[in-house]
Amino acid sequence: MDSIIDVKKIVERKKEKIKSNVQKLNKVGIYPKLAVILANDDEASKIYVGKKRSMCEELGIQEVEYILDETTTTKKVLEIIDRLNNDTSVDGILVQLPLFKHLDEPKILEAISCKKDVDGFHPTNLGKLIINHEEEIIPCTPKGIMWILDSLGVNIEGLNAVVVGRSVIVGKPIAQLLLKKNATVTMCHSKTKDLKSYTSKADILVVATGVPNLITKDMVKKDAIVIDVGINRIEKKIVGDVDTKEVSKKVKYITPVPGGVGITTVAALMDNLVNIASKRKEKR
Ligand code: NAD
Protein backbone atom coordinates (compact mmCIF):
# COMPACT_ATOMS: atom_id res chain seq x y z
CA MET A 1 0.00 0.00 0.00
CA ASP A 2 1.24 3.47 -0.94
CA SER A 3 0.69 5.05 2.47
CA ILE A 4 2.98 2.57 4.25
CA ILE A 5 6.31 4.24 4.98
CA ASP A 6 9.45 2.37 3.93
CA VAL A 7 11.19 2.70 7.30
CA LYS A 8 13.88 0.19 6.36
CA LYS A 9 15.15 2.56 3.66
CA ILE A 10 15.28 5.44 6.16
CA VAL A 11 17.24 3.31 8.65
CA GLU A 12 19.70 2.08 6.00
CA ARG A 13 20.47 5.68 5.02
CA LYS A 14 21.00 6.65 8.67
CA LYS A 15 23.26 3.66 9.25
CA GLU A 16 25.45 4.64 6.30
CA LYS A 17 25.83 8.12 7.77
CA ILE A 18 26.66 6.77 11.26
CA LYS A 19 29.22 4.36 9.79
CA SER A 20 30.93 7.15 7.92
CA ASN A 21 30.99 9.29 11.10
CA VAL A 22 32.62 6.37 12.97
CA GLN A 23 35.27 6.09 10.25
CA LYS A 24 35.98 9.83 10.46
CA LEU A 25 36.43 9.54 14.24
CA ASN A 26 38.69 6.49 13.83
CA LYS A 27 40.96 8.56 11.58
CA VAL A 28 41.62 10.96 14.46
CA GLY A 29 42.17 8.13 16.92
CA ILE A 30 38.71 8.04 18.49
CA TYR A 31 37.04 4.61 18.71
CA PRO A 32 33.43 5.01 19.88
CA LYS A 33 32.63 2.46 22.57
CA LEU A 34 29.35 1.32 24.12
CA ALA A 35 29.15 -0.49 27.48
CA VAL A 36 26.06 -2.63 28.05
CA ILE A 37 24.96 -3.95 31.44
CA LEU A 38 22.53 -6.85 31.43
CA ALA A 39 21.21 -7.80 34.87
CA ASN A 40 18.15 -9.92 34.25
CA ASP A 41 17.17 -13.34 32.90
CA ASP A 42 14.62 -12.02 30.46
CA GLU A 43 14.84 -13.67 27.01
CA ALA A 44 13.58 -10.54 25.20
CA SER A 45 16.30 -8.45 26.87
CA LYS A 46 18.96 -10.90 25.71
CA ILE A 47 17.61 -10.54 22.16
CA TYR A 48 17.71 -6.72 22.44
CA VAL A 49 21.31 -6.82 23.71
CA GLY A 50 22.18 -9.15 20.80
CA LYS A 51 20.66 -6.67 18.32
CA LYS A 52 22.73 -3.86 19.78
CA ARG A 53 25.85 -6.02 19.66
CA SER A 54 25.39 -6.85 15.99
CA MET A 55 24.66 -3.26 15.01
CA CYS A 56 27.81 -2.13 16.82
CA GLU A 57 29.76 -4.71 14.79
CA GLU A 58 28.11 -3.57 11.56
CA LEU A 59 28.92 0.10 12.19
CA GLY A 60 32.44 -0.41 13.53
CA ILE A 61 31.54 0.58 17.10
CA GLN A 62 33.32 -1.12 20.00
CA GLU A 63 31.11 -2.84 22.55
CA VAL A 64 31.68 -4.34 26.00
CA GLU A 65 29.08 -6.31 27.93
CA TYR A 66 28.62 -6.93 31.65
CA ILE A 67 26.33 -9.93 32.03
CA LEU A 68 25.36 -10.24 35.70
CA ASP A 69 23.53 -13.11 37.35
CA GLU A 70 20.92 -12.90 40.09
CA THR A 71 23.48 -12.96 42.88
CA THR A 72 24.47 -9.45 41.83
CA THR A 73 23.66 -6.51 44.11
CA THR A 74 22.81 -2.84 43.58
CA LYS A 75 26.21 -2.02 45.12
CA LYS A 76 28.01 -4.18 42.55
CA VAL A 77 26.12 -2.60 39.62
CA LEU A 78 26.87 0.88 41.00
CA GLU A 79 30.57 -0.01 41.21
CA ILE A 80 30.60 -1.07 37.56
CA ILE A 81 28.82 2.12 36.54
CA ASP A 82 31.26 4.22 38.54
CA ARG A 83 34.19 2.54 36.79
CA LEU A 84 32.60 3.07 33.38
CA ASN A 85 31.77 6.72 34.17
CA ASN A 86 35.47 7.29 34.79
CA ASP A 87 36.75 5.24 31.84
CA THR A 88 37.61 7.75 29.11
CA SER A 89 37.52 5.04 26.43
CA VAL A 90 33.79 4.44 27.09
CA ASP A 91 31.36 6.90 25.47
CA GLY A 92 28.00 5.43 26.38
CA ILE A 93 26.58 3.26 29.15
CA LEU A 94 23.38 1.34 28.65
CA VAL A 95 21.57 -0.57 31.37
CA GLN A 96 19.17 -2.99 29.72
CA LEU A 97 15.76 -2.86 31.39
CA PRO A 98 14.08 -4.48 33.22
CA LEU A 99 16.57 -5.33 35.97
CA PHE A 100 16.34 -8.20 38.47
CA LYS A 101 13.53 -7.19 40.86
CA HIS A 102 15.82 -6.87 43.89
CA LEU A 103 17.93 -4.17 42.21
CA ASP A 104 17.26 -0.46 42.81
CA GLU A 105 16.46 0.62 39.26
CA PRO A 106 16.07 4.42 39.76
CA LYS A 107 19.31 4.57 41.77
CA ILE A 108 21.18 2.58 39.09
CA LEU A 109 19.86 4.67 36.18
CA GLU A 110 20.65 7.95 37.93
CA ALA A 111 24.20 6.77 38.64
CA ILE A 112 25.03 6.79 34.93
CA SER A 113 26.85 10.00 34.06
CA CYS A 114 24.40 12.16 32.12
CA LYS A 115 27.20 12.67 29.58
CA LYS A 116 27.30 8.91 28.87
CA ASP A 117 23.55 8.32 29.02
CA VAL A 118 23.05 6.98 25.45
CA ASP A 119 19.41 6.16 26.15
CA GLY A 120 18.67 9.77 27.11
CA PHE A 121 16.62 8.73 30.16
CA HIS A 122 18.72 10.50 32.81
CA PRO A 123 16.70 13.25 34.57
CA THR A 124 19.29 15.82 33.43
CA ASN A 125 18.90 14.80 29.79
CA LEU A 126 15.11 14.76 29.98
CA GLY A 127 15.35 18.26 31.47
CA LYS A 128 17.70 19.38 28.68
CA LEU A 129 15.13 18.21 26.16
CA ILE A 130 12.55 20.52 27.69
CA ILE A 131 14.79 23.58 27.73
CA ASN A 132 16.16 22.90 24.21
CA HIS A 133 19.70 22.64 25.57
CA GLU A 134 22.31 22.29 22.83
CA GLU A 135 23.88 19.23 24.50
CA GLU A 136 20.66 17.26 24.75
CA ILE A 137 20.67 13.48 24.29
CA ILE A 138 17.34 12.47 22.78
CA PRO A 139 15.70 9.19 23.85
CA CYS A 140 16.06 6.68 21.02
CA THR A 141 12.47 5.84 20.04
CA PRO A 142 11.36 9.50 19.82
CA LYS A 143 14.56 10.26 17.88
CA GLY A 144 13.69 7.47 15.41
CA ILE A 145 10.16 8.87 15.04
CA MET A 146 11.58 12.29 14.15
CA TRP A 147 13.84 10.65 11.54
CA ILE A 148 10.72 9.14 9.97
CA LEU A 149 8.82 12.45 10.01
CA ASP A 150 11.84 14.35 8.63
CA SER A 151 12.15 11.86 5.77
CA LEU A 152 8.59 12.68 4.64
CA GLY A 153 9.62 16.28 3.96
CA VAL A 154 6.48 17.63 5.65
CA ASN A 155 6.60 21.05 7.32
CA ILE A 156 5.43 20.26 10.85
CA GLU A 157 5.00 23.89 11.90
CA GLY A 158 1.41 24.69 12.86
CA LEU A 159 0.15 21.12 12.35
CA ASN A 160 -2.05 19.45 14.94
CA ALA A 161 -0.02 16.67 16.53
CA VAL A 162 -1.76 14.27 18.89
CA VAL A 163 0.30 11.90 21.04
CA VAL A 164 -1.57 8.99 22.62
CA GLY A 165 0.42 7.61 25.58
CA ARG A 166 2.41 9.58 28.15
CA SER A 167 5.36 7.32 28.97
CA VAL A 168 8.74 8.82 29.84
CA ILE A 169 10.44 6.82 27.08
CA VAL A 170 8.10 7.67 24.20
CA GLY A 171 5.01 9.85 24.80
CA LYS A 172 6.47 12.72 26.81
CA PRO A 173 9.72 13.16 24.83
CA ILE A 174 8.05 12.90 21.40
CA ALA A 175 5.55 15.57 22.48
CA GLN A 176 8.51 17.85 23.33
CA LEU A 177 10.22 17.19 19.99
CA LEU A 178 7.02 17.96 18.07
CA LEU A 179 6.56 21.12 20.11
CA LYS A 180 10.10 22.12 19.22
CA LYS A 181 9.10 21.84 15.56
CA ASN A 182 6.21 24.22 16.30
CA ALA A 183 3.39 21.69 16.07
CA THR A 184 0.35 22.25 18.26
CA VAL A 185 0.63 19.25 20.52
CA THR A 186 -2.15 17.48 22.42
CA MET A 187 -1.41 14.58 24.75
CA CYS A 188 -3.94 11.83 25.35
CA HIS A 189 -3.74 8.92 27.80
CA SER A 190 -5.74 6.22 29.53
CA LYS A 191 -7.91 8.76 31.37
CA THR A 192 -8.70 10.86 28.27
CA LYS A 193 -12.44 11.11 27.66
CA ASP A 194 -13.62 10.66 24.08
CA LEU A 195 -10.22 9.81 22.53
CA LYS A 196 -11.69 9.92 19.03
CA SER A 197 -12.56 13.62 19.34
CA TYR A 198 -8.79 14.30 19.59
CA THR A 199 -7.33 11.69 17.24
CA SER A 200 -9.74 12.63 14.44
CA LYS A 201 -8.32 16.18 14.40
CA ALA A 202 -4.68 15.07 14.23
CA ASP A 203 -2.55 15.91 11.20
CA ILE A 204 0.16 13.85 12.92
CA LEU A 205 -0.94 11.04 15.21
CA VAL A 206 1.63 9.23 17.35
CA VAL A 207 0.30 6.20 19.21
CA ALA A 208 2.30 4.53 21.99
CA THR A 209 -0.07 2.70 24.31
CA GLY A 210 0.49 -1.05 24.05
CA VAL A 211 -3.22 -1.52 23.30
CA PRO A 212 -3.57 -3.56 20.09
CA ASN A 213 -5.74 -1.95 17.41
CA LEU A 214 -6.78 0.93 19.68
CA ILE A 215 -6.91 3.30 16.72
CA THR A 216 -9.43 2.42 14.05
CA LYS A 217 -10.25 3.98 10.68
CA ASP A 218 -13.11 6.13 12.04
CA MET A 219 -10.72 7.73 14.55
CA VAL A 220 -8.25 9.24 12.07
CA LYS A 221 -8.35 12.28 9.82
CA LYS A 222 -8.15 11.73 6.06
CA ASP A 223 -4.57 12.22 4.80
CA ALA A 224 -3.09 12.25 8.31
CA ILE A 225 0.38 10.95 9.19
CA VAL A 226 0.17 8.05 11.63
CA ILE A 227 3.12 6.79 13.64
CA ASP A 228 2.37 3.47 15.32
CA VAL A 229 4.84 2.82 18.12
CA GLY A 230 3.03 -0.16 19.67
CA ILE A 231 4.62 -3.59 19.71
CA ASN A 232 2.09 -6.18 20.85
CA ARG A 233 2.37 -9.93 20.55
CA ILE A 234 -0.90 -11.61 19.63
CA GLU A 235 -0.84 -15.35 18.93
CA LYS A 236 2.81 -15.25 17.80
CA LYS A 237 2.09 -12.25 15.55
CA ILE A 238 3.39 -8.75 16.24
CA VAL A 239 0.82 -5.98 15.85
CA GLY A 240 0.82 -2.28 16.64
CA ASP A 241 -1.68 -0.02 18.37
CA VAL A 242 -3.32 0.92 15.07
CA ASP A 243 -5.56 -1.13 12.78
CA THR A 244 -3.02 -0.69 9.96
CA LYS A 245 -4.97 -2.59 7.30
CA GLU A 246 -7.99 -0.27 7.42
CA VAL A 247 -6.34 2.96 8.58
CA SER A 248 -3.73 2.82 5.78
CA LYS A 249 -6.56 3.20 3.25
CA LYS A 250 -7.51 6.61 4.67
CA VAL A 251 -4.26 8.29 5.73
CA LYS A 252 -1.38 9.76 3.74
CA TYR A 253 1.39 7.97 5.60
CA ILE A 254 1.54 5.25 8.23
CA THR A 255 4.40 3.27 9.78
CA PRO A 256 4.10 -0.53 9.59
CA VAL A 257 4.40 -2.92 12.55
CA PRO A 258 6.70 -4.81 12.54
CA GLY A 259 9.38 -3.04 10.49
CA GLY A 260 8.42 0.47 11.58
CA VAL A 261 9.44 2.62 14.55
CA GLY A 262 10.96 -0.46 16.21
CA ILE A 263 13.76 -0.76 13.65
CA THR A 264 14.79 2.88 14.08
CA THR A 265 15.45 2.58 17.81
CA VAL A 266 18.78 0.72 17.81
CA ALA A 267 20.15 2.90 14.99
CA ALA A 268 19.12 6.00 16.99
CA LEU A 269 21.04 4.61 19.97
CA MET A 270 24.15 4.24 17.80
CA ASP A 271 23.69 7.79 16.54
CA ASN A 272 23.54 9.05 20.14
CA LEU A 273 26.71 7.12 20.96
CA VAL A 274 28.66 8.49 18.00
CA ASN A 275 27.48 12.04 18.79
CA ILE A 276 28.78 11.62 22.35
CA ALA A 277 32.09 10.21 21.05
CA SER A 278 32.52 13.15 18.69
CA LYS A 279 32.55 15.45 21.74
CA ARG A 280 35.88 13.82 22.70
CA LYS A 281 37.31 15.54 19.60
CA GLU A 282 36.03 18.93 20.74
CA LYS A 283 37.72 18.46 24.12
CA ARG A 284 41.15 17.97 22.57
P1 NAD B 1 3.67 2.42 28.73
O1 NAD B 1 3.42 0.97 28.52
O2 NAD B 1 4.60 2.87 29.79
O3 NAD B 1 2.29 3.19 28.98
C1 NAD B 1 1.20 3.12 28.14
C2 NAD B 1 0.62 4.51 27.91
O4 NAD B 1 -0.56 4.35 27.13
C3 NAD B 1 0.19 5.21 29.21
O5 NAD B 1 0.64 6.54 29.19
C4 NAD B 1 -1.33 5.13 29.20
O6 NAD B 1 -1.91 6.27 29.82
C5 NAD B 1 -1.65 5.04 27.72
N1 NAD B 1 -2.86 4.26 27.47
C6 NAD B 1 -3.10 2.98 27.86
N2 NAD B 1 -4.34 2.60 27.45
C7 NAD B 1 -4.87 3.65 26.79
C8 NAD B 1 -6.10 3.86 26.13
N3 NAD B 1 -7.06 2.92 26.09
N4 NAD B 1 -6.31 5.06 25.56
C9 NAD B 1 -5.39 6.04 25.61
N5 NAD B 1 -4.18 5.88 26.20
C10 NAD B 1 -3.93 4.70 26.78
O7 NAD B 1 4.09 3.06 27.31
P2 NAD B 1 5.38 2.78 26.43
O8 NAD B 1 6.48 2.21 27.25
O9 NAD B 1 5.56 4.04 25.65
O10 NAD B 1 4.91 1.61 25.45
C11 NAD B 1 3.78 1.75 24.61
C12 NAD B 1 3.89 0.77 23.45
O11 NAD B 1 4.98 1.12 22.63
C13 NAD B 1 4.12 -0.69 23.87
O12 NAD B 1 3.46 -1.51 22.95
C14 NAD B 1 5.62 -0.85 23.72
O13 NAD B 1 5.99 -2.18 23.46
C15 NAD B 1 5.87 0.02 22.53
N6 NAD B 1 7.24 0.55 22.45
C16 NAD B 1 7.86 0.43 21.25
C17 NAD B 1 9.14 0.94 21.09
C18 NAD B 1 9.80 0.83 19.75
O14 NAD B 1 10.98 0.85 19.65
N7 NAD B 1 9.03 0.73 18.70
C19 NAD B 1 9.80 1.54 22.17
C20 NAD B 1 9.11 1.69 23.37
C21 NAD B 1 7.82 1.18 23.50
PDB file of N, CA and C in Angstrom, residues 16 37 41 66 78 81 110 112 124 133 155 158 172 177 194 198 209 223 243-244 258 267 276:
ATOM      1  N   GLU A  16      24.309   4.265   7.143  1.00  0.00           N
ATOM      2  CA  GLU A  16      25.448   4.636   6.299  1.00  0.00           C
ATOM      3  C   GLU A  16      26.128   5.883   6.857  1.00  0.00           C
ATOM      4  N   ILE A  37      25.106  -3.151  30.214  1.00  0.00           N
ATOM      5  CA  ILE A  37      24.962  -3.945  31.444  1.00  0.00           C
ATOM      6  C   ILE A  37      23.639  -4.704  31.360  1.00  0.00           C
ATOM      7  N   ASP A  41      17.206 -12.050  33.587  1.00  0.00           N
ATOM      8  CA  ASP A  41      17.175 -13.341  32.897  1.00  0.00           C
ATOM      9  C   ASP A  41      16.223 -13.335  31.714  1.00  0.00           C
ATOM     10  N   TYR A  66      28.530  -6.438  30.264  1.00  0.00           N
ATOM     11  CA  TYR A  66      28.616  -6.926  31.647  1.00  0.00           C
ATOM     12  C   TYR A  66      27.348  -7.730  31.887  1.00  0.00           C
ATOM     13  N   LEU A  78      26.422  -0.511  40.855  1.00  0.00           N
ATOM     14  CA  LEU A  78      26.866   0.883  40.997  1.00  0.00           C
ATOM     15  C   LEU A  78      28.383   1.004  40.846  1.00  0.00           C
ATOM     16  N   ILE A  81      29.170   0.851  37.180  1.00  0.00           N
ATOM     17  CA  ILE A  81      28.817   2.124  36.538  1.00  0.00           C
ATOM     18  C   ILE A  81      29.845   3.202  36.872  1.00  0.00           C
ATOM     19  N   GLU A 110      20.158   6.596  37.632  1.00  0.00           N
ATOM     20  CA  GLU A 110      20.651   7.951  37.930  1.00  0.00           C
ATOM     21  C   GLU A 110      22.152   7.979  38.159  1.00  0.00           C
ATOM     22  N   ILE A 112      24.329   6.647  36.219  1.00  0.00           N
ATOM     23  CA  ILE A 112      25.031   6.790  34.930  1.00  0.00           C
ATOM     24  C   ILE A 112      25.306   8.274  34.697  1.00  0.00           C
ATOM     25  N   THR A 124      18.639  14.622  33.990  1.00  0.00           N
ATOM     26  CA  THR A 124      19.285  15.815  33.426  1.00  0.00           C
ATOM     27  C   THR A 124      19.027  15.907  31.921  1.00  0.00           C
ATOM     28  N   HIS A 133      18.269  22.473  25.313  1.00  0.00           N
ATOM     29  CA  HIS A 133      19.700  22.637  25.569  1.00  0.00           C
ATOM     30  C   HIS A 133      20.497  22.071  24.395  1.00  0.00           C
ATOM     31  N   ASN A 155       6.351  19.958   6.381  1.00  0.00           N
ATOM     32  CA  ASN A 155       6.601  21.047   7.324  1.00  0.00           C
ATOM     33  C   ASN A 155       5.650  20.889   8.520  1.00  0.00           C
ATOM     34  N   GLY A 158       2.837  24.352  12.868  1.00  0.00           N
ATOM     35  CA  GLY A 158       1.412  24.689  12.860  1.00  0.00           C
ATOM     36  C   GLY A 158       0.474  23.491  12.719  1.00  0.00           C
ATOM     37  N   LYS A 172       6.074  11.376  26.367  1.00  0.00           N
ATOM     38  CA  LYS A 172       6.474  12.720  26.813  1.00  0.00           C
ATOM     39  C   LYS A 172       7.592  13.303  25.934  1.00  0.00           C
ATOM     40  N   LEU A 177       9.538  17.029  21.288  1.00  0.00           N
ATOM     41  CA  LEU A 177      10.217  17.187  19.995  1.00  0.00           C
ATOM     42  C   LEU A 177       9.270  17.792  18.951  1.00  0.00           C
ATOM     43  N   ASP A 194     -13.309  10.514  25.503  1.00  0.00           N
ATOM     44  CA  ASP A 194     -13.615  10.658  24.080  1.00  0.00           C
ATOM     45  C   ASP A 194     -12.338  10.819  23.227  1.00  0.00           C
ATOM     46  N   TYR A 198     -10.140  13.741  19.744  1.00  0.00           N
ATOM     47  CA  TYR A 198      -8.786  14.299  19.590  1.00  0.00           C
ATOM     48  C   TYR A 198      -8.084  13.695  18.377  1.00  0.00           C
ATOM     49  N   THR A 209       0.738   3.106  23.150  1.00  0.00           N
ATOM     50  CA  THR A 209      -0.073   2.696  24.306  1.00  0.00           C
ATOM     51  C   THR A 209       0.103   1.238  24.709  1.00  0.00           C
ATOM     52  N   ASP A 223      -5.895  11.698   5.177  1.00  0.00           N
ATOM     53  CA  ASP A 223      -4.570  12.224   4.799  1.00  0.00           C
ATOM     54  C   ASP A 223      -3.661  12.562   5.984  1.00  0.00           C
ATOM     55  N   ASP A 243      -5.040  -0.148  13.737  1.00  0.00           N
ATOM     56  CA  ASP A 243      -5.561  -1.125  12.777  1.00  0.00           C
ATOM     57  C   ASP A 243      -5.007  -0.753  11.391  1.00  0.00           C
ATOM     58  N   THR A 244      -3.767  -1.148  11.142  1.00  0.00           N
ATOM     59  CA  THR A 244      -3.021  -0.694   9.957  1.00  0.00           C
ATOM     60  C   THR A 244      -3.768  -0.988   8.654  1.00  0.00           C
ATOM     61  N   PRO A 258       5.309  -5.182  12.216  1.00  0.00           N
ATOM     62  CA  PRO A 258       6.697  -4.806  12.536  1.00  0.00           C
ATOM     63  C   PRO A 258       7.368  -4.085  11.352  1.00  0.00           C
ATOM     64  N   ALA A 267      19.308   1.988  15.790  1.00  0.00           N
ATOM     65  CA  ALA A 267      20.146   2.898  14.992  1.00  0.00           C
ATOM     66  C   ALA A 267      20.232   4.267  15.678  1.00  0.00           C
ATOM     67  N   ILE A 276      28.067  11.426  21.080  1.00  0.00           N
ATOM     68  CA  ILE A 276      28.783  11.616  22.353  1.00  0.00           C
ATOM     69  C   ILE A 276      30.292  11.469  22.095  1.00  0.00           C
TER      70      ILE A 276
END
